[in-house]
Amino acid sequence: MRLREVFCRTALVCCFLFLPLMMRAQGTKADYERANGIREKYQALAVNVPERANWIEGTSRFWYRKSVQGGNQFMLADAATLAKEPAFDHDKLAAALSKAAGEKYEALKLPFQFISFVNSQKAVEFSVGDSRWQVDLTDYTCKKAGEPTGPSGFRRRGTGMGTPVPIGSAPAAQPPEQPRPSPDGKWEAIIQNYNVFVRATPKGGRPGSAGGIPQGGTPPGEAFPLSFDGSEGNYYRLSSMAWSPDSKKLAVYRLRPGYHRKIYYVESSPADQLQPKYSSMEYEKPGDALDLQQPVLFDVADKRATVIDDRLFPNPYQLSRLEWRKDGRAFTFEYNQRGHQVYRVIEVGAMDGQARAIISEEPKTFFCYSGKKYRYDAADGKEMVWMSERDGWNHLYLYDGATGAVKNQITKGNWVVRGVEKVDEDKRQIWFRASGMYPGKDPYFVHYYRINFDGTGLTALTGADANHAVSFSPDMKYYTDTWSRGDLPPVSELRRVEDRKTIAELEHVDIQELGKAGWRAPEVFTVPGRDGKTDIWGIITRPSNFDPKKKYPVVESIYAGPQDSFVPKSFSPYNPMQSLAELGFIVVQIDGMGTSNRSKAFHDVCWKNLGDAGFPDRILWHKAVAAKYSCYDISRVGVYGNSAGGQSALGALLFHPEFYKVAVASAGCHDNRMDKIWWNEQWMGWPLGPEYAISSNVDNAWRLKGKLLLSVGEMDTNVDPASTMQVVNALIKADKVFDLIVLPGQGHGPGGAYGERKRYDFFVHHLLGVEPPDWNQERRGSQ
């Protein structure tokens, strides 16, 4: 009897102890089901959400895509007539494409997001996979239109993300470089035996004729040399050649190759064969010896070469394309010095080959060439619009192209120019976007403005307290303004430039049904950072079944790359953080010091200091949230990130284990000496110094405390997979306990659906103290 009484009392005590835990159960199978289904659920309820407007050249018409029930629809509007209609018959186009491609496509789920109107707007073209298609809008016949098209332009050196070449395979055949014809059509330049040669075309005439080849020259079609110093190790580049407008001179780069590093891959589980595949890819890393370019000026008639004195550009990380002034008086190029602490615009006189620096940026830290460089040459270079952070904020300046003196600062104030949309030389006006102009408002919200060259006449083109995306018509008569906030669904308006008046509302999103389904906007939260005065901005995402009486562990999504800011500022019906929150977490994202789009001082925190990652600001931010909300449990804080975010996620456990307890780090650049050259030397500097080791997760792996999950794709072409494996090696040597996922065949990313689920499980297990569902049993049960 007494034993029975003791048992009952013990059971009663256990019930009282564990009832609160049972009542606030998190990380359950139901939570997982809600997390996995919430994206589709929320996105289906957000209708009429517009994407960016795309103007059709030579018309007042534009198209855009918007969400509708069941998918998306392309719309066509006319700013002049205010007409608006579907851009095409979606059912007919889907049927035509399905028939031509041999696949089944649905009208509101077409496999493309971008279209081009062609044939006087009687047809549309779009890309699907490896094919480009054209559909006639009169009879809806569909045919292939060639290879897919995409953004073109210069690829920054050392970006990674190339294509590995199978080891042992023959180099891909390259089409022969075509001769470079002169503007008057009388000459063409070629490379022979690594040197510059020129030959007269049939149009050039016979020897001695006016405008023909030099006196005592060579017959048409037979080339004569302009250089003799080219060799395998110091050769002239045909692709760099630039003829002067009068066809009398030629500017060319001579190139001395540097060290072309290769990284190697083993694709363990290729889809088309049993045995692994082996490949390699060129990949420049910090400290590597780079190709060295030397500009040379040739006078064709005199066969004279002038090697340009390099005192103004002695140690280039990169020299830009050679470009002639329209009147032929000079050519220009931009000099980005190794280490990125000197950036110059160089002009070389056509007559004497003398170089001078029109503009020279020499900051104490870094010149942000990768995101904040802008130059516009007005009046054939007699004036220049230039972007600089020299006064502590990113602004525009007007230069005298003849003297190199600053005529005036165009924009000024404690706010930043985010980019230039258009320069109107005739009206001497600049159209630009900026943020931070309004005290007390979110300093990251983008607004659009117009200003005169002399800095007068600043005019706001947008007004609502929100993040704006504007698209101007080619003739600058109209613009679309789409604006939203995290808590404010998009409004898309058509406006007239002349008076900035709204002439039509294109779309106005209704989110009532979204709200009924449990959607809630993320909360914006700000707190002063480490300096006690600069506001740090972030957002808080709660689960849809949030109960303020409960305690929730906190998970931070981190990306602290200095190239931008990353906290979302526009409306979205779904953010991946929401799915994680549904499992029983509060999930946050913060822009700490060291990221971009604030003051130069804010940005400079990252200089030779990527290991900082804004953590002092982030931790203060977390503590301020916890002081306001009792549900915010900072005794259980996790963090996850990919790429630079992966570096920071692991760094949280290495450098701040007193605060962060659990981390999931995917595809991390764990040692900045192992990652691509442009990104790392831009922020960590050159020559390589001790700062690299101080910020290295590899060198600091012995510090690990807390629970860590690492993942890496074996075919990552962005960040060398060896970066993760070197951390693994260091952790093993330090006898640390951690988890690792190697993802066969995968590239740069967190591992797709499998990696996402592993991240969920890791946080559920270590922060909630709950065992995740037995997925192996679940899978067996579903078969």
PDB file of C-alpha atoms in Angstrom, residues 15 71 84 136 510 722 732:
ATOM      1  CA  CYS A  15       3.013  15.312 -14.373  1.00  0.00           C
ATOM      2  CA  GLY A  71       0.598  30.574 -60.883  1.00  0.00           C
ATOM      3  CA  LYS A  84      -3.560  46.865 -69.918  1.00  0.00           C
ATOM      4  CA  ASP A 136       4.196  33.860 -83.352  1.00  0.00           C
ATOM      5  CA  ASP A 510      -4.588  42.224 -51.311  1.00  0.00           C
ATOM      6  CA  ALA A 722      39.018  22.080 -49.758  1.00  0.00           C
ATOM      7  CA  ILE A 732      39.959  16.291 -36.036  1.00  0.00           C
TER       8      ILE A 732
END
